[in-house]
PDB file of C-alpha atoms in Angstrom:
ATOM      1  CA  MET A   1       0.000   0.000   0.000  1.00 45.00           C
ATOM      2  CA  ALA A   2       1.350   3.452  -0.950  1.00 60.00           C
ATOM      3  CA  LYS A   3       2.247   5.817   1.859  1.00 84.00           C
ATOM      4  CA  TYR A   4       0.813   8.817   0.010  1.00 82.00           C
ATOM      5  CA  THR A   5      -2.090   9.057  -2.402  1.00 90.00           C
ATOM      6  CA  GLN A   6      -1.681  10.444  -5.900  1.00 91.00           C
ATOM      7  CA  GLU A   7      -3.537  13.607  -4.833  1.00 92.00           C
ATOM      8  CA  GLU A   8      -1.201  14.127  -1.862  1.00 90.00           C
ATOM      9  CA  ARG A   9       1.866  13.738  -4.096  1.00 89.00           C
ATOM     10  CA  GLN A  10       0.433  16.206  -6.610  1.00 92.00           C
ATOM     11  CA  ALA A  11      -0.351  18.733  -3.862  1.00 91.00           C
ATOM     12  CA  TRP A  12       3.189  18.415  -2.472  1.00 88.00           C
ATOM     13  CA  ALA A  13       4.664  18.888  -5.965  1.00 89.00           C
ATOM     14  CA  ALA A  14       2.502  22.000  -6.407  1.00 91.00           C
ATOM     15  CA  ARG A  15       3.808  23.413  -3.110  1.00 91.00           C
ATOM     16  CA  ARG A  16       7.389  22.808  -4.386  1.00 90.00           C
ATOM     17  CA  ARG A  17       6.594  24.984  -7.436  1.00 90.00           C
ATOM     18  CA  ARG A  18       5.479  28.006  -5.392  1.00 92.00           C
ATOM     19  CA  SER A  19       7.269  31.267  -6.133  1.00 92.00           C
ATOM     20  CA  THR A  20       9.864  32.664  -3.747  1.00 91.00           C
ATOM     21  CA  GLU A  21       7.386  35.346  -2.651  1.00 92.00           C
ATOM     22  CA  GLU A  22       4.743  32.746  -1.813  1.00 93.00           C
ATOM     23  CA  VAL A  23       7.200  30.639   0.200  1.00 94.00           C
ATOM     24  CA  VAL A  24       8.456  33.733   2.044  1.00 94.00           C
ATOM     25  CA  ALA A  25       4.868  34.641   2.956  1.00 94.00           C
ATOM     26  CA  VAL A  26       4.197  31.118   4.242  1.00 94.00           C
ATOM     27  CA  CYS A  27       7.419  31.136   6.298  1.00 95.00           C
ATOM     28  CA  ALA A  28       6.733  34.618   7.650  1.00 93.00           C
ATOM     29  CA  SER A  29       3.346  33.433   8.916  1.00 93.00           C
ATOM     30  CA  ASN A  30       5.010  30.806  11.130  1.00 94.00           C
ATOM     31  CA  PRO A  31       6.897  32.353  14.083  1.00 93.00           C
ATOM     32  CA  ALA A  32       8.770  29.080  14.689  1.00 94.00           C
ATOM     33  CA  ILE A  33      10.218  29.272  11.158  1.00 95.00           C
ATOM     34  CA  GLN A  34      10.493  32.978  10.364  1.00 94.00           C
ATOM     35  CA  PRO A  35      13.584  33.850  12.477  1.00 95.00           C
ATOM     36  CA  HIS A  36      15.557  31.029  10.852  1.00 96.00           C
ATOM     37  CA  ALA A  37      14.491  31.494   7.214  1.00 96.00           C
ATOM     38  CA  ARG A  38      16.736  33.074   4.580  1.00 94.00           C
ATOM     39  CA  ILE A  39      16.447  33.731   0.874  1.00 92.00           C
ATOM     40  CA  VAL A  40      19.443  32.252  -0.962  1.00 90.00           C
ATOM     41  CA  GLY A  41      19.269  33.043  -4.665  1.00 86.00           C
ATOM     42  CA  SER A  42      15.751  32.016  -5.685  1.00 86.00           C
ATOM     43  CA  TRP A  43      15.420  29.401  -2.945  1.00 90.00           C
ATOM     44  CA  VAL A  44      14.330  29.701   0.677  1.00 95.00           C
ATOM     45  CA  TRP A  45      16.539  28.003   3.269  1.00 95.00           C
ATOM     46  CA  VAL A  46      15.738  27.405   6.921  1.00 97.00           C
ATOM     47  CA  GLU A  47      18.663  26.799   9.297  1.00 96.00           C
ATOM     48  CA  PHE A  48      18.101  26.080  12.987  1.00 97.00           C
ATOM     49  CA  PRO A  49      20.788  26.287  15.699  1.00 95.00           C
ATOM     50  CA  ASP A  50      19.383  23.083  17.248  1.00 95.00           C
ATOM     51  CA  LYS A  51      17.102  20.342  15.957  1.00 94.00           C
ATOM     52  CA  PRO A  52      13.515  21.664  15.914  1.00 95.00           C
ATOM     53  CA  GLY A  53      10.510  19.798  17.291  1.00 95.00           C
ATOM     54  CA  ARG A  54       8.462  17.226  15.402  1.00 95.00           C
ATOM     55  CA  ALA A  55       5.691  19.686  14.563  1.00 95.00           C
ATOM     56  CA  VAL A  56       8.134  22.119  12.958  1.00 96.00           C
ATOM     57  CA  LEU A  57       9.785  19.328  10.948  1.00 96.00           C
ATOM     58  CA  ALA A  58       6.390  18.049   9.822  1.00 94.00           C
ATOM     59  CA  TRP A  59       5.380  21.575   8.804  1.00 95.00           C
ATOM     60  CA  LEU A  60       8.553  22.007   6.742  1.00 96.00           C
ATOM     61  CA  ARG A  61       8.026  18.696   4.942  1.00 94.00           C
ATOM     62  CA  PHE A  62       4.360  19.453   4.330  1.00 93.00           C
ATOM     63  CA  GLU A  63       5.181  22.858   2.826  1.00 95.00           C
ATOM     64  CA  GLY A  64       7.628  21.332   0.325  1.00 93.00           C
ATOM     65  CA  PHE A  65      10.997  21.761   2.042  1.00 96.00           C
ATOM     66  CA  HIS A  66      13.638  19.037   1.910  1.00 94.00           C
ATOM     67  CA  TRP A  67      16.664  18.454   4.141  1.00 95.00           C
ATOM     68  CA  SER A  68      20.134  19.006   2.658  1.00 92.00           C
ATOM     69  CA  SER A  69      22.647  17.125   4.779  1.00 91.00           C
ATOM     70  CA  ASN A  70      25.485  18.730   2.783  1.00 89.00           C
ATOM     71  CA  ARG A  71      24.400  22.231   3.762  1.00 90.00           C
ATOM     72  CA  GLN A  72      22.684  21.365   7.047  1.00 94.00           C
ATOM     73  CA  ALA A  73      19.611  23.336   6.017  1.00 96.00           C
ATOM     74  CA  TRP A  74      15.989  22.823   5.013  1.00 97.00           C
ATOM     75  CA  GLN A  75      15.616  24.037   1.440  1.00 94.00           C
ATOM     76  CA  HIS A  76      12.657  24.981  -0.730  1.00 94.00           C
ATOM     77  CA  PRO A  77      13.390  25.289  -4.478  1.00 91.00           C
ATOM     78  CA  CYS A  78      10.586  27.810  -5.105  1.00 90.00           C
ATOM     79  CA  GLY A  79       9.963  26.288  -8.524  1.00 82.00           C
ATOM     80  CA  VAL A  80      13.616  26.708  -9.588  1.00 78.00           C
ATOM     81  CA  PHE A  81      15.165  23.305 -10.255  1.00 71.00           C
ATOM     82  CA  ARG A  82      18.823  23.199 -11.314  1.00 68.00           C
ATOM     83  CA  PRO A  83      21.587  20.587 -11.280  1.00 65.00           C
ATOM     84  CA  HIS A  84      23.263  20.077  -7.924  1.00 64.00           C
ATOM     85  CA  ALA A  85      25.894  22.683  -7.011  1.00 59.00           C
ATOM     86  CA  ARG A  86      28.199  20.444  -5.005  1.00 64.00           C
ATOM     87  CA  SER A  87      31.414  22.344  -5.724  1.00 68.00           C
ATOM     88  CA  HIS A  88      30.401  25.567  -4.001  1.00 66.00           C
ATOM     89  CA  ASP A  89      28.049  26.909  -1.376  1.00 73.00           C
ATOM     90  CA  PRO A  90      25.244  29.000  -2.932  1.00 72.00           C
ATOM     91  CA  ARG A  91      25.267  31.220   0.166  1.00 71.00           C
ATOM     92  CA  SER A  92      28.688  32.540  -0.897  1.00 73.00           C
ATOM     93  CA  THR A  93      27.483  33.134  -4.471  1.00 68.00           C
ATOM     94  CA  PHE A  94      24.046  34.632  -3.819  1.00 71.00           C
ATOM     95  CA  GLY A  95      24.301  35.809  -0.211  1.00 75.00           C
ATOM     96  CA  GLN A  96      21.508  35.449   2.326  1.00 77.00           C
ATOM     97  CA  VAL A  97      18.567  37.742   2.943  1.00 79.00           C
ATOM     98  CA  PRO A  98      16.634  37.271   6.213  1.00 81.00           C
ATOM     99  CA  ILE A  99      12.865  37.057   6.014  1.00 77.00           C
ATOM    100  CA  ASP A 100      11.379  39.918   8.024  1.00 70.00           C
ATOM    101  CA  ILE A 101       8.004  40.048   9.694  1.00 49.00           C
ATOM    102  CA  THR A 102       6.588  43.063  11.464  1.00 42.00           C
ATOM    103  CA  ASP A 103       4.907  41.432  14.453  1.00 42.00           C
ATOM    104  CA  THR A 104       5.090  37.925  15.890  1.00 42.00           C
ATOM    105  CA  SER A 105       3.744  38.761  19.332  1.00 43.00           C
ATOM    106  CA  GLY A 106       0.916  36.649  20.621  1.00 42.00           C
ATOM    107  CA  HIS A 107       1.968  33.532  18.723  1.00 42.00           C
ATOM    108  CA  ASP A 108       3.291  30.357  20.223  1.00 45.00           C
ATOM    109  CA  ASP A 109       4.289  26.919  18.983  1.00 51.00           C
ATOM    110  CA  ARG A 110       1.063  25.312  20.260  1.00 52.00           C
ATOM    111  CA  ILE A 111      -0.816  26.843  17.326  1.00 45.00           C
ATOM    112  CA  PHE A 112       1.432  25.028  14.867  1.00 47.00           C
ATOM    113  CA  ASP A 113       1.286  21.778  16.840  1.00 55.00           C
ATOM    114  CA  GLN A 114      -2.510  21.974  16.579  1.00 50.00           C
ATOM    115  CA  GLN A 115      -2.342  22.707  12.829  1.00 47.00           C
ATOM    116  CA  ALA A 116       0.055  19.803  12.274  1.00 50.00           C
ATOM    117  CA  GLU A 117      -2.223  17.438  14.197  1.00 58.00           C
ATOM    118  CA  ARG A 118      -5.280  18.656  12.298  1.00 51.00           C
ATOM    119  CA  ILE A 119      -3.760  17.904   8.902  1.00 46.00           C
ATOM    120  CA  GLY A 120      -2.341  14.579  10.086  1.00 53.00           C
ATOM    121  CA  LEU A 121       1.360  15.421  10.272  1.00 48.00           C
ATOM    122  CA  LEU A 122       1.762  14.370  13.907  1.00 51.00           C
TER     123      LEU A 122
END
């Protein structure tokens, strides 16, 4: 039996094709992600100082991010798919731009735990 349905795979693929602006907006709406998210070239990367909780990891996977063990970062291609750049670090080529959000007060991680449970990620 397949782990994911065809519809779930198609939805995930559609989330991987989102534009950089759309991915930035999604990341900015999540206070657990926003402080750690950076724009690198056309991609969005999320780098945590420590391993995040299960709900955050589930959220990243659901939104179309993948883990790069080479770069120790969660990456979203934002619809830009290129051959692997193993010989250099894109951060040195493109730089990094933090994702800013005006106000994150009043939010806590419980909201995202509840969302992850509701959509079956936990």
